[in-house]
């Protein structure tokens, strides 16, 4: 049974930092592409960052230079280091896994991911 469990969310002031973690189990972690998505109230879920099965990373324009995605294959864990947080980063953050390699045009699209975590809330106050 595939499970993705996020942690690390919380409330911070603007300019602060948080590190999200996502522990995966139930599948061959290194064979999957992984992504972080977020969803704010009343908005669609959007891709934030992803790391493909070949190790390449991609970032949404809104977070590039502030967020860093990484993973520890030995621990089956995905991370999202978030620095210089802004109020507009407030959302529920989800990690997701997709089987195998994803074409770059699909990596920010939720429908191409097969498994999802339950989400962790990030709130940034001004």
Short mmCIF file of C-alpha atoms in Angstrom, two decimals:
data_model
loop_
_atom_site.label_atom_id
_atom_site.label_comp_id
_atom_site.label_asym_id
_atom_site.label_seq_id
_atom_site.Cartn_x
_atom_site.Cartn_y
_atom_site.Cartn_z
CA UNK A 1 0.00 0.00 0.00
CA UNK A 2 1.47 3.29 -1.12
CA UNK A 3 1.63 5.99 1.53
CA UNK A 4 2.95 9.53 1.44
CA UNK A 5 3.06 11.36 4.75
CA UNK A 6 3.94 15.05 4.90
CA UNK A 7 5.15 16.96 7.92
CA UNK A 8 6.85 20.22 8.77
CA UNK A 9 4.11 22.72 8.11
CA UNK A 10 3.34 25.53 10.52
CA UNK A 11 2.88 29.24 10.99
CA UNK A 12 5.71 31.67 10.36
CA UNK A 13 6.13 35.37 9.75
CA UNK A 14 7.02 36.71 6.34
CA UNK A 15 10.69 36.20 5.62
CA UNK A 16 10.84 33.05 7.69
CA UNK A 17 11.68 29.49 6.68
CA UNK A 18 10.15 26.05 6.91
CA UNK A 19 11.23 22.63 5.74
CA UNK A 20 8.60 20.17 4.64
CA UNK A 21 9.21 16.44 4.59
CA UNK A 22 7.37 13.65 2.84
CA UNK A 23 8.06 10.06 3.79
CA UNK A 24 7.09 7.51 1.16
CA UNK A 25 6.41 3.84 1.63
CA UNK A 26 4.92 0.92 -0.25
CA UNK A 27 6.71 1.34 -3.57
CA UNK A 28 10.13 1.62 -5.14
CA UNK A 29 10.79 5.25 -4.28
CA UNK A 30 13.67 5.90 -6.67
CA UNK A 31 11.62 4.74 -9.66
CA UNK A 32 9.10 7.54 -9.25
CA UNK A 33 9.03 11.23 -10.02
CA UNK A 34 8.08 13.36 -7.02
CA UNK A 35 6.45 16.72 -6.71
CA UNK A 36 5.27 19.33 -4.25
CA UNK A 37 1.97 21.03 -4.89
CA UNK A 38 -0.02 23.56 -2.93
CA UNK A 39 -3.60 24.66 -2.75
CA UNK A 40 -4.92 27.83 -1.20
CA UNK A 41 -8.60 28.25 -0.30
CA UNK A 42 -10.68 28.90 -3.39
CA UNK A 43 -7.78 28.25 -5.73
CA UNK A 44 -6.73 25.34 -7.88
CA UNK A 45 -3.93 23.05 -6.85
CA UNK A 46 -0.67 24.24 -8.36
CA UNK A 47 2.72 22.68 -8.83
CA UNK A 48 5.50 24.20 -6.77
CA UNK A 49 8.55 22.04 -7.44
CA UNK A 50 9.33 18.59 -8.71
CA UNK A 51 12.19 16.17 -9.06
CA UNK A 52 12.08 13.65 -11.83
CA UNK A 53 13.16 10.02 -11.61
CA UNK A 54 16.36 11.08 -13.39
CA UNK A 55 17.06 13.68 -10.69
CA UNK A 56 16.30 16.83 -12.62
CA UNK A 57 14.46 19.53 -10.70
CA UNK A 58 11.98 22.18 -11.76
CA UNK A 59 10.44 25.10 -9.91
CA UNK A 60 7.44 27.29 -10.39
CA UNK A 61 8.39 30.84 -11.25
CA UNK A 62 6.81 32.12 -8.05
CA UNK A 63 9.15 30.11 -5.81
CA UNK A 64 12.34 29.87 -7.84
CA UNK A 65 15.30 31.08 -5.83
CA UNK A 66 13.42 30.71 -2.53
CA UNK A 67 12.42 27.03 -2.42
CA UNK A 68 14.63 23.99 -2.85
CA UNK A 69 13.41 20.47 -3.51
CA UNK A 70 15.61 17.54 -2.56
CA UNK A 71 15.35 13.91 -1.65
CA UNK A 72 17.13 11.22 0.31
CA UNK A 73 16.58 7.96 -1.55
CA UNK A 74 18.01 5.95 1.33
CA UNK A 75 15.28 7.33 3.59
CA UNK A 76 12.55 7.41 0.93
CA UNK A 77 12.03 11.04 1.87
CA UNK A 78 11.29 14.12 -0.16
CA UNK A 79 12.01 17.60 1.19
CA UNK A 80 11.01 21.14 0.39
CA UNK A 81 13.13 23.85 1.97
CA UNK A 82 11.19 27.10 1.89
CA UNK A 83 13.02 30.34 2.58
CA UNK A 84 11.98 33.99 2.39
CA UNK A 85 8.38 32.98 2.80
CA UNK A 86 5.67 35.38 1.73
CA UNK A 87 1.99 35.62 2.75
CA UNK A 88 1.04 34.42 -0.73
CA UNK A 89 2.81 31.13 0.01
CA UNK A 90 0.05 30.33 2.50
CA UNK A 91 -1.61 27.07 1.43
CA UNK A 92 -1.91 23.39 2.12
CA UNK A 93 1.14 21.68 0.69
CA UNK A 94 0.97 18.18 -0.77
CA UNK A 95 3.60 15.79 -1.96
CA UNK A 96 2.82 13.51 -4.86
CA UNK A 97 4.41 10.59 -6.69
CA UNK A 98 4.23 9.65 -10.35
CA UNK A 99 5.35 6.34 -11.80
CA UNK A 100 8.57 6.64 -13.74
CA UNK A 101 9.77 9.55 -15.81
CA UNK A 102 7.44 12.47 -16.53
CA UNK A 103 7.78 14.58 -19.63
CA UNK A 104 8.73 18.08 -18.54
CA UNK A 105 5.45 19.50 -19.78
CA UNK A 106 3.52 17.27 -17.39
CA UNK A 107 5.52 17.77 -14.20
CA UNK A 108 3.42 20.61 -12.81
CA UNK A 109 0.08 19.01 -13.65
CA UNK A 110 -1.64 17.21 -10.76
CA UNK A 111 -3.47 14.74 -13.01
CA UNK A 112 -0.21 13.03 -13.97
CA UNK A 113 0.59 12.04 -10.40
CA UNK A 114 -0.61 8.72 -9.07
CA UNK A 115 -0.32 9.06 -5.31
CA UNK A 116 -0.85 11.93 -2.90
CA UNK A 117 -0.20 12.71 0.72
CA UNK A 118 -2.77 14.19 3.07
CA UNK A 119 -1.23 17.66 3.05
CA UNK A 120 0.39 19.94 5.60
CA UNK A 121 -0.69 23.51 6.28
CA UNK A 122 1.69 26.42 5.82
CA UNK A 123 0.59 29.84 7.02
CA UNK A 124 2.71 32.94 6.48
CA UNK A 125 1.71 36.13 8.24
CA UNK A 126 2.71 39.61 7.16
#
